[in-house]
Short mmCIF file of C-alpha atoms and ligand atoms in Angstrom, two decimals:
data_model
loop_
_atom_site.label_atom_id
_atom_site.label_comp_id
_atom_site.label_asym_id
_atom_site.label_seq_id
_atom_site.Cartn_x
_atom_site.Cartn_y
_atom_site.Cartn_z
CA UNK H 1 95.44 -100.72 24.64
CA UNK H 2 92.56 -99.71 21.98
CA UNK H 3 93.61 -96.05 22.30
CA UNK H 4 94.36 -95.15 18.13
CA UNK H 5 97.75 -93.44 20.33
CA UNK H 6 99.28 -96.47 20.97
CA UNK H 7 99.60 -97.56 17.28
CA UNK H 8 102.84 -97.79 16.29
CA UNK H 9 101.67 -96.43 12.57
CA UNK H 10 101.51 -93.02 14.07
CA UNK H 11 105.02 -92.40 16.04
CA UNK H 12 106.91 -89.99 14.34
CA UNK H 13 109.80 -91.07 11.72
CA UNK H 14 113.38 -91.14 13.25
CA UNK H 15 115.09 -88.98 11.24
CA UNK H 16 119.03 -90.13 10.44
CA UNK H 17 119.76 -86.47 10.39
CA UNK H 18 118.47 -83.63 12.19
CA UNK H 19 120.09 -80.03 12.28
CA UNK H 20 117.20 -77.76 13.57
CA UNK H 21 117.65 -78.98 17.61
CA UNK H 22 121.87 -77.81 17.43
CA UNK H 23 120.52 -73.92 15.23
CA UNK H 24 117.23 -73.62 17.86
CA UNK H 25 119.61 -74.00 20.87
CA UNK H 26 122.24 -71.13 19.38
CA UNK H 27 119.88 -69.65 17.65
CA UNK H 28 120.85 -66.06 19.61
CA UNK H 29 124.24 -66.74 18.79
CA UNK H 30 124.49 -67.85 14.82
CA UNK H 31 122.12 -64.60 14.47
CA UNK H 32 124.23 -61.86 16.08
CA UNK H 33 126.99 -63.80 14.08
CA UNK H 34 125.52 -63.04 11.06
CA UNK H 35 124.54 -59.99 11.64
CA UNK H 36 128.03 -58.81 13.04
CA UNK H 37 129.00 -60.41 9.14
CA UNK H 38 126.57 -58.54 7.41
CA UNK H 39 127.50 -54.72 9.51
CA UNK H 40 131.04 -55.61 9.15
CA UNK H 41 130.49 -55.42 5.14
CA UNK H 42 133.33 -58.00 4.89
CA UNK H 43 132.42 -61.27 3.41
CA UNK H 44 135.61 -63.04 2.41
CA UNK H 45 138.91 -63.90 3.73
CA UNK H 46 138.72 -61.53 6.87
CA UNK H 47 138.61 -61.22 9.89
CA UNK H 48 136.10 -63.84 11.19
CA UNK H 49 138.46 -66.71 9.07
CA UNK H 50 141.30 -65.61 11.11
CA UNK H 51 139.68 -66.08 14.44
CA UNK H 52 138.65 -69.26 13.11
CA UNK H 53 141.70 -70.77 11.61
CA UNK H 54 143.47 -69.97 14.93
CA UNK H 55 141.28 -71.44 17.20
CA UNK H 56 140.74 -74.44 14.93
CA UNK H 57 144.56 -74.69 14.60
CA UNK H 58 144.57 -74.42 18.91
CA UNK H 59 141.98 -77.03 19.41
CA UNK H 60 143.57 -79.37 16.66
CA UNK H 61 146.67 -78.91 18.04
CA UNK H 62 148.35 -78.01 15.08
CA UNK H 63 150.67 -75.50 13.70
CA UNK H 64 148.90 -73.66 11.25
CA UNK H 65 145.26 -73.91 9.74
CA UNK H 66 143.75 -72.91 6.50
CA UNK H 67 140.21 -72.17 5.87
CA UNK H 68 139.04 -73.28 2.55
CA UNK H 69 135.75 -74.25 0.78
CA UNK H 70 134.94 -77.48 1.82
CA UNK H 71 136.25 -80.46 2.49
CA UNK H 72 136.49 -82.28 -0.95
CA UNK H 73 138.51 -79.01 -1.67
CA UNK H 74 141.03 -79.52 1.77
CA UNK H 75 141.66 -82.90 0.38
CA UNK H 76 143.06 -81.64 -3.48
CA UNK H 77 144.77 -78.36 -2.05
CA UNK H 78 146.06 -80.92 0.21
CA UNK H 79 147.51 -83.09 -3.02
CA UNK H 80 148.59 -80.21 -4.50
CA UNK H 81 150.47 -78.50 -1.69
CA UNK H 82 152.99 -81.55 -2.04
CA UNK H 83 152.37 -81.10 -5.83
CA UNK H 84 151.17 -84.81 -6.37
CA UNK H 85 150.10 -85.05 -9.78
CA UNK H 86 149.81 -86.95 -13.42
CA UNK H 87 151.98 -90.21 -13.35
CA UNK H 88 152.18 -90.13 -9.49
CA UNK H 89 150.04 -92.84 -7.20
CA UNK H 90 147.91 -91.60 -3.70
CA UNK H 91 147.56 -94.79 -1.65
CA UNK H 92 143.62 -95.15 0.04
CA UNK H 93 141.16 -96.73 0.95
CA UNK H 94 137.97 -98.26 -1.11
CA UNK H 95 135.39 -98.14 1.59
CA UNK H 96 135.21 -94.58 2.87
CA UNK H 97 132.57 -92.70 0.85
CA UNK H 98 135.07 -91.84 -2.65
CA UNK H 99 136.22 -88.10 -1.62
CA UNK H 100 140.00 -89.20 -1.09
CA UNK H 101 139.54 -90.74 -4.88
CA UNK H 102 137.67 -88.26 -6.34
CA UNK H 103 140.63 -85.63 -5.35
CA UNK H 104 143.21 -87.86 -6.45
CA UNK H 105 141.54 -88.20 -9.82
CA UNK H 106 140.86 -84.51 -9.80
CA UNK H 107 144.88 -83.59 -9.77
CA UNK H 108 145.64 -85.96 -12.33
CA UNK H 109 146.91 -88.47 -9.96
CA UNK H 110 146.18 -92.53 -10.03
CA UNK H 111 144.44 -94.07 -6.50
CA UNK H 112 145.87 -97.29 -5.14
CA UNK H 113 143.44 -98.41 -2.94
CA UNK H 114 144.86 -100.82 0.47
CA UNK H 115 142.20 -103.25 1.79
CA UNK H 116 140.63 -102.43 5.45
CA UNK H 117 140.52 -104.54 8.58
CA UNK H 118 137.69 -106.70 8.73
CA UNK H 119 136.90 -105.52 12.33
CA UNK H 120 137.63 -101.70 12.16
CA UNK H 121 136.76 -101.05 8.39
CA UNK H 122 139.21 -98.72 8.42
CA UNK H 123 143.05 -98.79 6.28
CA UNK H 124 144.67 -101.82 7.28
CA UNK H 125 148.23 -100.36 7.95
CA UNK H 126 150.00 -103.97 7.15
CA UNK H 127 149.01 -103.94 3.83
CA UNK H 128 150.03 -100.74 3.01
CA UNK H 129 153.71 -102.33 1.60
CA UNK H 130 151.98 -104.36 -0.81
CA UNK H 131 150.81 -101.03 -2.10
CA UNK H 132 153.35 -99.08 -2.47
CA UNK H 133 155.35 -98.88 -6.15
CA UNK H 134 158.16 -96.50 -7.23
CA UNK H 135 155.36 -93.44 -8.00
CA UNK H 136 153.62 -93.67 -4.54
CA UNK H 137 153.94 -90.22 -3.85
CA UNK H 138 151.38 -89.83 -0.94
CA UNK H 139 148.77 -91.73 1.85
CA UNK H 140 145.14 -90.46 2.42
CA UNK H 141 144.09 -92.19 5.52
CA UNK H 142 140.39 -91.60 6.67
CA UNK H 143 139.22 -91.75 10.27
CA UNK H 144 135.97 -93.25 8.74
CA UNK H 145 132.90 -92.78 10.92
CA UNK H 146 134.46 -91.17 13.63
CA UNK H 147 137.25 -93.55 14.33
CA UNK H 148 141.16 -92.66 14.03
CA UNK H 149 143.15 -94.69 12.33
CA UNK H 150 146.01 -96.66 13.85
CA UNK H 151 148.36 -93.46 12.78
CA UNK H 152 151.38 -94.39 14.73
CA UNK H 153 151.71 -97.44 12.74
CA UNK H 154 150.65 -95.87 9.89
CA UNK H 155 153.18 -93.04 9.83
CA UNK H 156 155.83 -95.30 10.80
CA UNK H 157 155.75 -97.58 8.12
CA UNK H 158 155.17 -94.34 5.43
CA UNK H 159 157.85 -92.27 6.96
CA UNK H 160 159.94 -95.46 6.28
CA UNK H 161 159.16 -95.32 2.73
CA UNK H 162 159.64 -91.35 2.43
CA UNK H 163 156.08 -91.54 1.44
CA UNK H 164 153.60 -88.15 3.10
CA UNK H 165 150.55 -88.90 5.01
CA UNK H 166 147.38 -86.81 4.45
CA UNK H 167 144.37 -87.25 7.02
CA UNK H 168 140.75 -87.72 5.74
CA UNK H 169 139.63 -85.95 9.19
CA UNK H 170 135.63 -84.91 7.71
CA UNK H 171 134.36 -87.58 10.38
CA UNK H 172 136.74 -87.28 13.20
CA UNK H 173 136.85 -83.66 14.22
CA UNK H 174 137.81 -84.05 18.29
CA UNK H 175 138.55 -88.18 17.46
CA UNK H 176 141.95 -88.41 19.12
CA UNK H 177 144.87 -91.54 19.56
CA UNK H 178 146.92 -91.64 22.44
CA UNK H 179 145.71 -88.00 23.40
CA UNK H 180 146.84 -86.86 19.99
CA UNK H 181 144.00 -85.40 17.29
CA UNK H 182 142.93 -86.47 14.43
CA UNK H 183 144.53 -84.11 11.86
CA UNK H 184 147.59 -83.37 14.07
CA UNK H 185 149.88 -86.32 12.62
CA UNK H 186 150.14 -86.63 9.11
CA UNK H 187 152.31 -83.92 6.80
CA UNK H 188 148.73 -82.64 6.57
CA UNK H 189 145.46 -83.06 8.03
CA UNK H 190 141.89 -82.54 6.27
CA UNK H 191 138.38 -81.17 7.43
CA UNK H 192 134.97 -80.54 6.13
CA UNK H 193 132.35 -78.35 8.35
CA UNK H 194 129.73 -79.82 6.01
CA UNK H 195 126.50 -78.89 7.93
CA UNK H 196 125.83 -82.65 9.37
CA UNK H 197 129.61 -83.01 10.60
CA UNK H 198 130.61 -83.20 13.89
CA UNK H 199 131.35 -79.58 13.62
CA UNK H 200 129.51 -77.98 10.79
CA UNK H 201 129.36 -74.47 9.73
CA UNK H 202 125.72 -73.53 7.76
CA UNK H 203 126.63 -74.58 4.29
CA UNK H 204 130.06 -75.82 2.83
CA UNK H 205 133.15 -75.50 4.36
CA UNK H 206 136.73 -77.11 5.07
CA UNK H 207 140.31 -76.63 6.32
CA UNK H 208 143.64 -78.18 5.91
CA UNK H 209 145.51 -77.91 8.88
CA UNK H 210 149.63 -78.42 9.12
CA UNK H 211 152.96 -78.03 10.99
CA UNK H 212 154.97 -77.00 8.12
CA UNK H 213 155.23 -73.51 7.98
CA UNK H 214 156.22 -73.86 4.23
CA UNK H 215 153.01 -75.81 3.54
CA UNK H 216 150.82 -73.76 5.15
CA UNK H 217 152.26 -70.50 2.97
CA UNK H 218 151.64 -72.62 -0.15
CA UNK H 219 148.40 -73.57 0.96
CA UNK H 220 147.45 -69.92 1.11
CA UNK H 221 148.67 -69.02 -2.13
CA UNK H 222 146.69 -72.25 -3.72
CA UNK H 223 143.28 -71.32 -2.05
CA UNK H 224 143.08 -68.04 -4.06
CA UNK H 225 144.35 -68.69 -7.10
CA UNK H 226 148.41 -69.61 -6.76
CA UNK H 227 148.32 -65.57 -6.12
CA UNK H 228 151.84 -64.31 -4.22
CA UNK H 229 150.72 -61.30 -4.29
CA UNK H 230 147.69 -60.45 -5.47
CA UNK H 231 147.11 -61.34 -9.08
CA UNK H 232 150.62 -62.56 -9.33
CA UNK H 233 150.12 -66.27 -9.72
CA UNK H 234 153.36 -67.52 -9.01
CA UNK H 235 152.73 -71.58 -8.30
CA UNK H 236 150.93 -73.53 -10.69
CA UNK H 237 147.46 -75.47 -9.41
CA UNK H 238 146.25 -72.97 -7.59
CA UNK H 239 142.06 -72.76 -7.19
CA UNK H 240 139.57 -70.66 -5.90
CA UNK H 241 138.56 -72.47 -2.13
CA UNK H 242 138.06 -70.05 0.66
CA UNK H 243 136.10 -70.04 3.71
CA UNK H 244 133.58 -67.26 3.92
CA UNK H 245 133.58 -65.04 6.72
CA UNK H 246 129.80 -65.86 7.51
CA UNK H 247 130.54 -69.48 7.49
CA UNK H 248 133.76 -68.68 9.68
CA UNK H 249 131.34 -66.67 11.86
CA UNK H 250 129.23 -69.58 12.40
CA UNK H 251 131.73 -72.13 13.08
CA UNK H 252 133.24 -69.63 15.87
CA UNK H 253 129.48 -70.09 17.77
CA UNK H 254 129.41 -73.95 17.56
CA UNK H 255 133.37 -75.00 18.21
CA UNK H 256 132.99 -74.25 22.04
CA UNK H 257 130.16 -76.63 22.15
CA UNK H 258 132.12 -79.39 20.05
CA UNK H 259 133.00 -81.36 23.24
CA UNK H 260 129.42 -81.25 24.91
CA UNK H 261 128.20 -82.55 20.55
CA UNK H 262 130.98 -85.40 20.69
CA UNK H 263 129.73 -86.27 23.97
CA UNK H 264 126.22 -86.40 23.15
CA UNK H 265 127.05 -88.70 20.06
CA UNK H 266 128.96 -90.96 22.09
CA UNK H 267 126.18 -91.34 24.27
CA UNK H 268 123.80 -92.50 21.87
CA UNK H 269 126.82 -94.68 20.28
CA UNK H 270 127.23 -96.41 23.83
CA UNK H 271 123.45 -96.65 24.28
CA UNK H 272 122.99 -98.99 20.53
CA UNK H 273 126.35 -100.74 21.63
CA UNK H 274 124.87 -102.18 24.93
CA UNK H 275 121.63 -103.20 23.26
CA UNK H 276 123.85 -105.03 20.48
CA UNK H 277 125.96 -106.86 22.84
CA UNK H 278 123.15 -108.35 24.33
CA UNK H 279 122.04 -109.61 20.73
CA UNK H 280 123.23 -113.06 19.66
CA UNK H 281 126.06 -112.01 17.32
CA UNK H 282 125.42 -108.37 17.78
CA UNK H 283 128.41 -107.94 19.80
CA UNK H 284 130.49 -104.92 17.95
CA UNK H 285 134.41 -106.10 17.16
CA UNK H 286 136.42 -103.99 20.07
CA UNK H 287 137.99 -100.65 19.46
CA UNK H 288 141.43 -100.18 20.32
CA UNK H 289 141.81 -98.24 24.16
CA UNK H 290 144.61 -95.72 23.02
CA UNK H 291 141.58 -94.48 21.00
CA UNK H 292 139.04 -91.94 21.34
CA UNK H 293 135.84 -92.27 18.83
CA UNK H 294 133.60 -89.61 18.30
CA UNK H 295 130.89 -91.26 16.89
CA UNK H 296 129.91 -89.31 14.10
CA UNK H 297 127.93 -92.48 12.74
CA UNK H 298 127.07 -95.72 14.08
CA UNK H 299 127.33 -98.25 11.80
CA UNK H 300 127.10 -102.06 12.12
CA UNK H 301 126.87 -104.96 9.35
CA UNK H 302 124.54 -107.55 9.40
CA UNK H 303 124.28 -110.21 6.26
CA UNK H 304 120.70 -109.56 5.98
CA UNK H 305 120.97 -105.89 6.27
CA UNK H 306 118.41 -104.95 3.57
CA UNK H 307 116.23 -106.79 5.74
CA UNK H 308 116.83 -105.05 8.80
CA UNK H 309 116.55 -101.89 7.46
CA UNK H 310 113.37 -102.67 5.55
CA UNK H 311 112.33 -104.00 9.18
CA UNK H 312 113.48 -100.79 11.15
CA UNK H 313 111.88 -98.76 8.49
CA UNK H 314 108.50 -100.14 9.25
CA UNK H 315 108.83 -99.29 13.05
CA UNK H 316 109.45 -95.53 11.65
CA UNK H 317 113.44 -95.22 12.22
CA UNK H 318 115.55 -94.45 8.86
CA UNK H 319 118.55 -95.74 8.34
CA UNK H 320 121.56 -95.78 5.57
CA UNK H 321 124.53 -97.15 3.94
CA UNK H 322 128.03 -95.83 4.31
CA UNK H 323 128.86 -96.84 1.82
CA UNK H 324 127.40 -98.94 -0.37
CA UNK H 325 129.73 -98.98 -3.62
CA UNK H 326 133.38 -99.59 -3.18
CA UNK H 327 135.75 -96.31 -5.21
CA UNK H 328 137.11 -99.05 -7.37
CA UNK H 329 133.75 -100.18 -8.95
CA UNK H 330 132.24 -96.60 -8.99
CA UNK H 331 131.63 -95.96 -12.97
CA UNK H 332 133.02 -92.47 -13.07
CA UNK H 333 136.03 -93.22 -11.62
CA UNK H 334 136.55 -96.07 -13.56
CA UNK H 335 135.86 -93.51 -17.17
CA UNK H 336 138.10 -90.46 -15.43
CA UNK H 337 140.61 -93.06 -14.80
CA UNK H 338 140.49 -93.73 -18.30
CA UNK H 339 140.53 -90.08 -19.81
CA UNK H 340 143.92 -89.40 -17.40
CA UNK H 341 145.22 -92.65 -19.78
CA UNK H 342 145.94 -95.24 -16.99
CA UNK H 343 145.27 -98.40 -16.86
CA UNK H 344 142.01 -99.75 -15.01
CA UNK H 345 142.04 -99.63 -11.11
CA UNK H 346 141.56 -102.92 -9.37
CA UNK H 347 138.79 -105.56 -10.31
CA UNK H 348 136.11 -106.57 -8.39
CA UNK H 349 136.84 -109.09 -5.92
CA UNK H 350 140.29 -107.42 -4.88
CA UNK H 351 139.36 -105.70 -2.16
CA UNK H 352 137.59 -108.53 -0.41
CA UNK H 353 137.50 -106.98 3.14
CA UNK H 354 136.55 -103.59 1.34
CA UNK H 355 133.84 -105.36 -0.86
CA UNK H 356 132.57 -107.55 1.85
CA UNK H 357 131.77 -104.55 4.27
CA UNK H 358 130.22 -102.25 1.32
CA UNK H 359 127.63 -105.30 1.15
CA UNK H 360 126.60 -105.60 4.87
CA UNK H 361 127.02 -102.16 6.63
CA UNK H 362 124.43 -99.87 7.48
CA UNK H 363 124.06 -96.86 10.00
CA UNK H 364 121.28 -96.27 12.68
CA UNK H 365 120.36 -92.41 13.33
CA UNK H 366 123.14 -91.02 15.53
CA UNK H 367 123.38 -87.05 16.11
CA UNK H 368 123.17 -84.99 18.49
CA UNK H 369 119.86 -84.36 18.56
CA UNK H 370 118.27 -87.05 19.15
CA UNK H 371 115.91 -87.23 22.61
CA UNK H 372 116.13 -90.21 25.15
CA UNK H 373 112.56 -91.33 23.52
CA UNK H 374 113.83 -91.72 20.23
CA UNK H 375 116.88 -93.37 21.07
CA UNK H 376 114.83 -95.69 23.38
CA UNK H 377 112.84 -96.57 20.48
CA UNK H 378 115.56 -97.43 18.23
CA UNK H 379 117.04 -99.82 20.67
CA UNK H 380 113.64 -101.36 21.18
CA UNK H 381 113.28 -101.92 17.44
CA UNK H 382 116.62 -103.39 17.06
CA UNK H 383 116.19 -105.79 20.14
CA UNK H 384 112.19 -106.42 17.85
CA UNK H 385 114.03 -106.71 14.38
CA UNK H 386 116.77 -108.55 15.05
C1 LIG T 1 132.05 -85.21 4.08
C2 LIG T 1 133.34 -85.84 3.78
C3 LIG T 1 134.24 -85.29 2.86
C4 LIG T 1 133.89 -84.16 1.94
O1 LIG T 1 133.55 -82.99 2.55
P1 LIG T 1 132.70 -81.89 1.72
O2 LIG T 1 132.82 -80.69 2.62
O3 LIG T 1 131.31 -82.40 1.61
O4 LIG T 1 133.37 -81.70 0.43
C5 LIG T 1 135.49 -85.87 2.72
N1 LIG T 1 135.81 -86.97 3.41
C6 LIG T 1 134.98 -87.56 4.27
C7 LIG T 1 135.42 -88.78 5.01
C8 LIG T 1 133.69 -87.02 4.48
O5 LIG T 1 132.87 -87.62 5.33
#
């Protein structure tokens, strides 16, 4: 018991991320994939993207898929492919990290944000009428944190109102409702293969993936440029946002193994959730059956979070906040929305199930990764802290 081993002071920190277990296990792999890259003397828009965008479209179970630059990028191209713009309104959410807003704001476009469900903290579809005005012109949903949103209600209340839905899918690649995946119902569906995604390439990367054959063609003029062909522009808001062949390359090596990632996530997800419901009050709200999470953070709320954290910290596990600032009180949304000449977005204290979450969530380390020790620990140290 005196052994200077047993003190806790000296057990390794928890990371929340770690990446170097996933690239030491495919190590072989990712290498030849680069080097096949590098002897092909092809870097963008090639061959590698093709394999990639057809495989992604396969496993998505959509029509079409275009590679772009990341994520943040799948979302605007996504905007601008149904040529939302200045004086039209994107309905979202408040709560799910500010990329949906950011794009909005970055075409020109006003955000509208509808309040979450208390439980889920994800777009609560019966307020999305309350939302909508004569220049609603589209709906980013987000399957925050790995969970899809309830999309048949969703879609059928926006395909009532003529309005398109576009899927925030960055957290929720494999996430699926009633067998159907996340990014395979709305007019358009939205990935980033950010390196700590669920899949990731090794650097930035994204895709929009559709049904519409029209779409899609737009999609791959507005990626390079509005080009039809080269160096004709012939569509206005076009960008430069591809996916390089490397990073295509890459992505080929690790999609085979999304599955056996999800699962491991999940794992780790069910692990915390048994320890919590043991907890007085720790009990997580229920997710919906027709659902399938993939867990690409666990998150829980507590109203003494800081505390927690500062408490979990000590015992050597990191933790974070996602997110801890609501869109609508972020201060450079609030000044963009002001250069564009609109009026302000909502005040504080009008999002309350929105504002209420930012304040008490927090995530515990959740990845792939992460060893049967480490995830014992953490669920000691929560049982300890709580
Ligand atoms: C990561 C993320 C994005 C942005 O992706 P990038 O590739 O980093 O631009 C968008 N939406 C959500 C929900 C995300 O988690």
């Amino acid at each position: 018991m005196s052994s200077i081993n047993s003190c806790p002071d000296v057990l390794p920190v928890i990371p929340m991320n770690s990446l170097s277990g996933v690239y030491a296990r495919f190590q072989a792999d990712l290498n030849a994939a680069a080097a096949r890259v590098i002897a092909s003397g092809w870097t963008i828009l090639g061959p590698e993207v093709d394999a990639f965008e057809e495989a992604w479209a396969a496993h998505v179970g959509s029509g079409h898929c275009i590679g772009v630059a990341s994520g943040s990028d799948a979302l605007q191209l996504a905007l601008r492919a149904l040529e939302v713009g200045s004086g039209d309104e994107v309905l979202t959410v408040a709560n799910a990290g500010g990329y949906s807003t950011q794009a909005i704001l970055a075409v020109g476009a006003r955000p509208v944000f509808v309040d979450i469900h208390p439980h889920s903290l994800l777009l609560d579809e019966t307020a999305i009428g309350g939302a909508i005005s004569p220049r609603t012109r589209a709906l980013i949903v987000t399957h925050l944190y790995g969970r899809m949103a309830p999309m048949p209600a969703i879609l059928a209340t926006c395909r009532a109102a003529g309005i398109p839905v576009i899927e925030d899918a960055a957290q929720a690649h494999g996430a699926s409702w009633e067998g159907r995946q996340a990014g395979a119902w709305g007019e358009l569906g939205c990935f980033s293969f950010y390196p700590t995604k669920n899949l990731g390439a090794l650097g930035d990367g994204g895709a929009v993936c559709c049904s519409d054959a029209g779409l899609a063609a737009r999609l791959r003029q507005l990626r390079q440029y509005g080009w039809q062909p080269k160096y004709q522009v012939q569509i206005p808001g076009g960008m430069n946002s591809r996916l390089d062949e490397i990073q295509a390359a890459f992505l080929r090596v690790l999609l085979p193994a999304l599955p056996e990632l999800n699962a491991a996530r999940q794992q780790v997800a069910a692990q915390y959730s048994a320890v919590l419901g043991a907890l007085p009050g720790g009990a997580l709200p229920p997710r919906p059956t027709e659902a399938v999470d993939v867990a690409h953070l666990f998150v829980l709320r507590h109203a003494r979070r800081d505390a927690l954290r500062a408490a979990l910290l000590a015992r050597g596990i990191q933790t974070d906040i996602h997110y801890p600032l609501p869109d609508h009180l972020q201060p450079g949304f609030i000044a963009r929305l002001a250069a564009l000449g609109e009026p302000p977005m909502a005040p504080a204290g009008a999002l309350p199930a929105s504002e209420a979450a930012c304040a008490e969530v927090f995530s515990l380390p959740c990845h792939p990764s992460l060893d049967a020790g480490q995830v014992q620990r953490v669920c000691d140290a929560l049982r300890e802290v709580w």
